[in-house]
Amino acid sequence: MKYKTNIKYRKDKLQDLLKSVLEHEDAIIEALYADFKKPKFEAVATETSYVISELKHTLKNLSKWAKPEYVLPSLFNFPSTDYILKEPYGKILIIAPWNYPFQLALCPLIAAVAAGNSVVVKPSELTPATSAIISKIITEVFDENHVQVIEGGVIVSQELLAQRWDYIFFTGSVAVGKVVAKAAANFMTPTTLELGGKNPCIVGENCNIQLTAKRIVWGKFLNAGQTCIAPDYILVDSENKSKLIKALEEEIILAYGESPETSQDYPRIINEKNWLRLTHFLENQTIIYGGQRNPLTNFLAPTLIDEPKLDSLVMQEEIFGPILPIISYEKEESIEELVSKYEKPLAFYVFSNDIKWARKTVQKHAFGGGCINDTIVHFSNHRLPFGGVGHSGSGAYHGKLSFDTFSHKKAIVQKATWLDLPMRYAPYKDKIKYLQKILNWW
Ligand code: NAD
């Protein structure tokens, strides 16, 4: 399917999509709750309102983004008009994960449509209620040759990857990212890979411990830790360790009460397989807080573990759940030593009142994006690129960058015919002297 669209048509369709998302907002929230008890507040804050705001921002700016971009001509080409056309790639495949199943399927879709492409979206099989409502909305809004939802699991995903696409946008694990990259290589298809990793959270010697704990607890236990940019482990200055643990415990209780299982604000682990994976991480660890679990409902409480061995599973794999290891350091060099044991993470957090030190720390390490004195919130600014580096992904999106992601930048030199400088043509004779003079002067 090749579907060329003009700007008006794209805007009309995005407007229809906005209307449909607003109409179905309650059903989307219910689906997210049915899939893994995502609290209503989190469903609105991190899924529906995020998509609505991305739609509004795109509708407001699309005409401007899609315009040809004029650039200064080069001296060599004088006289010419040079510009960049934003051309749709063509057929886009979007493969989405389960943890923010609505937002992570819809946001790339909005940008792909805005850029004039046709799209196939494969949502996650692990969130069937949300996938069904996505399918309903898309079927209502789009012609099936323009945007289509194909539901299914690994086999369906692999069948789609075996086909030829003009661009693949994948969000998910590093392991499946490699499968996608290999499939894309068969057709030289460009990709964006939004993957994961072990995100460090550094708590320095000079910081506001209570506020630090509050912001870590929020970013870590939101969505029950099933967030690609959640802090994976804490590295805390040894002087602050006991104060931080006390503050973390207090903040967990403030957020979810003494019994998080009965809290309306705490989701469940997505399925039994992931619940078993996470509870396995807790074996032979020192649990200093939490650890309560219920296999019947895939419940796992916010859990703090003390000084895990670096060769234990919890420190070898991305956690992606409500387990927070706490490791202390004596010397600053130990931070680098530990962080550099892992592949470049998707996110990185540092807490300190010493902003100079914090800035130095974020410059020293390679990672996708992050925050000083907060967690996760860099995701929410559409002016910032969102993406990983190395194993945590390639490419970035959000805001205008999402539109750019799905547009091929076609470079055009429109040459004037009223003048034709003879310099570049053979025979060159002694023209090199003049060429060098001009280039040195330029
Ligand atoms: P996943 O890689 O298991 O699945 C993602 C998608 O790929 C799903 O649609 C699934 O059906 C499909 N898939 C699974 N196995 C496949 C295979 N062998 N071949 C082809 N397709 C396959 O990831 P997940 O469990 O849904 O999500 C968790 C992971 O995603 C974590 O690692 C997390 O860090 C990462 N993530 C990254 C971002 C980001 O923006 N960078 C956002 C959310 C999640």
mmCIF file of C-alpha atoms and ligand atoms in Angstrom, residues 95-100 104 122-126 152-154 157-158 161 170-174 176-177 179-180 194-197 227-228 274 318 320 346 379 386 392 397, ligand 1:
data_model
loop_
_atom_site.group_PDB
_atom_site.id
_atom_site.type_symbol
_atom_site.label_atom_id
_atom_site.label_comp_id
_atom_site.label_asym_id
_atom_site.label_seq_id
_atom_site.Cartn_x
_atom_site.Cartn_y
_atom_site.Cartn_z
ATOM 1 C CA ILE A 95 5.674 -2.271 16.688
ATOM 2 C CA ALA A 96 4.666 -1.244 20.207
ATOM 3 C CA PRO A 97 5.259 -2.660 23.722
ATOM 4 C CA TRP A 98 2.762 -3.230 26.543
ATOM 5 C CA ASN A 99 3.888 -0.897 29.330
ATOM 6 C CA TYR A 100 2.388 2.340 27.966
ATOM 7 C CA LEU A 104 3.648 4.183 22.627
ATOM 8 C CA LYS A 122 1.143 -3.839 15.774
ATOM 9 C CA PRO A 123 0.248 -3.231 19.403
ATOM 10 C CA SER A 124 1.321 -5.583 22.181
ATOM 11 C CA GLU A 125 -0.454 -8.903 22.623
ATOM 12 C CA LEU A 126 0.014 -8.567 26.395
ATOM 13 C CA GLY A 152 -1.043 -10.456 17.377
ATOM 14 C CA GLY A 153 2.044 -11.739 19.118
ATOM 15 C CA VAL A 154 5.530 -12.817 18.150
ATOM 16 C CA SER A 157 5.267 -9.537 14.430
ATOM 17 C CA GLN A 158 7.786 -11.737 12.639
ATOM 18 C CA LEU A 161 9.026 -7.972 9.781
ATOM 19 C CA PHE A 170 10.148 -0.322 17.128
ATOM 20 C CA THR A 171 9.706 0.163 20.860
ATOM 21 C CA GLY A 172 10.598 -2.763 23.113
ATOM 22 C CA SER A 173 13.427 -4.825 24.536
ATOM 23 C CA VAL A 174 17.042 -4.855 23.383
ATOM 24 C CA VAL A 176 13.803 -7.993 20.116
ATOM 25 C CA GLY A 177 15.435 -4.764 18.888
ATOM 26 C CA VAL A 179 15.612 -9.154 15.699
ATOM 27 C CA VAL A 180 14.071 -6.000 14.190
ATOM 28 C CA GLU A 194 13.457 2.668 21.241
ATOM 29 C CA LEU A 195 14.888 0.117 23.657
ATOM 30 C CA GLY A 196 15.825 -0.187 27.330
ATOM 31 C CA GLY A 197 18.704 -0.653 29.735
ATOM 32 C CA THR A 227 8.731 2.080 32.692
ATOM 33 C CA CYS A 228 11.673 2.040 30.298
ATOM 34 C CA ASN A 274 7.115 -11.175 34.307
ATOM 35 C CA GLU A 318 17.078 -4.583 33.185
ATOM 36 C CA PHE A 320 11.548 -3.322 34.622
ATOM 37 C CA LEU A 346 18.307 4.883 28.146
ATOM 38 C CA PHE A 379 10.031 12.521 28.635
ATOM 39 C CA PHE A 386 13.581 11.142 23.364
ATOM 40 C CA SER A 392 19.385 1.492 24.523
ATOM 41 C CA TYR A 397 11.364 11.370 18.617
HETATM 42 P P1 NAD B 1 9.279 -6.833 23.744
HETATM 43 O O1 NAD B 1 10.526 -6.520 23.015
HETATM 44 O O2 NAD B 1 9.130 -8.189 24.331
HETATM 45 O O3 NAD B 1 7.989 -6.645 22.791
HETATM 46 C C1 NAD B 1 7.790 -5.471 22.050
HETATM 47 C C2 NAD B 1 6.995 -5.813 20.808
HETATM 48 O O4 NAD B 1 7.740 -6.722 20.010
HETATM 49 C C3 NAD B 1 5.639 -6.455 21.066
HETATM 50 O O5 NAD B 1 4.688 -5.900 20.183
HETATM 51 C C4 NAD B 1 5.888 -7.928 20.756
HETATM 52 O O6 NAD B 1 4.745 -8.582 20.237
HETATM 53 C C5 NAD B 1 6.977 -7.894 19.729
HETATM 54 N N1 NAD B 1 7.885 -9.051 19.816
HETATM 55 C C6 NAD B 1 8.217 -9.744 20.949
HETATM 56 N N2 NAD B 1 9.093 -10.714 20.654
HETATM 57 C C7 NAD B 1 9.320 -10.643 19.322
HETATM 58 C C8 NAD B 1 10.144 -11.385 18.420
HETATM 59 N N3 NAD B 1 10.903 -12.398 18.833
HETATM 60 N N4 NAD B 1 10.141 -11.027 17.112
HETATM 61 C C9 NAD B 1 9.388 -10.006 16.676
HETATM 62 N N5 NAD B 1 8.577 -9.286 17.470
HETATM 63 C C10 NAD B 1 8.550 -9.581 18.781
HETATM 64 O O7 NAD B 1 9.118 -5.684 24.842
HETATM 65 P P2 NAD B 1 7.992 -5.513 25.915
HETATM 66 O O8 NAD B 1 8.106 -6.611 26.927
HETATM 67 O O9 NAD B 1 6.678 -5.296 25.268
HETATM 68 O O10 NAD B 1 8.443 -4.131 26.597
HETATM 69 C C11 NAD B 1 9.441 -4.073 27.546
HETATM 70 C C12 NAD B 1 10.754 -3.575 26.972
HETATM 71 O O11 NAD B 1 10.539 -2.425 26.177
HETATM 72 C C13 NAD B 1 11.718 -3.121 28.063
HETATM 73 O O12 NAD B 1 13.003 -3.559 27.735
HETATM 74 C C14 NAD B 1 11.644 -1.608 28.010
HETATM 75 O O13 NAD B 1 12.799 -0.942 28.473
HETATM 76 C C15 NAD B 1 11.403 -1.370 26.566
HETATM 77 N N6 NAD B 1 10.708 -0.105 26.339
HETATM 78 C C16 NAD B 1 11.382 0.905 25.747
HETATM 79 C C17 NAD B 1 10.744 2.130 25.574
HETATM 80 C C18 NAD B 1 11.436 3.294 24.936
HETATM 81 O O14 NAD B 1 10.753 4.269 24.620
HETATM 82 N N7 NAD B 1 12.738 3.249 24.743
HETATM 83 C C19 NAD B 1 9.423 2.282 25.989
HETATM 84 C C20 NAD B 1 8.775 1.209 26.564
HETATM 85 C C21 NAD B 1 9.416 0.008 26.739
#
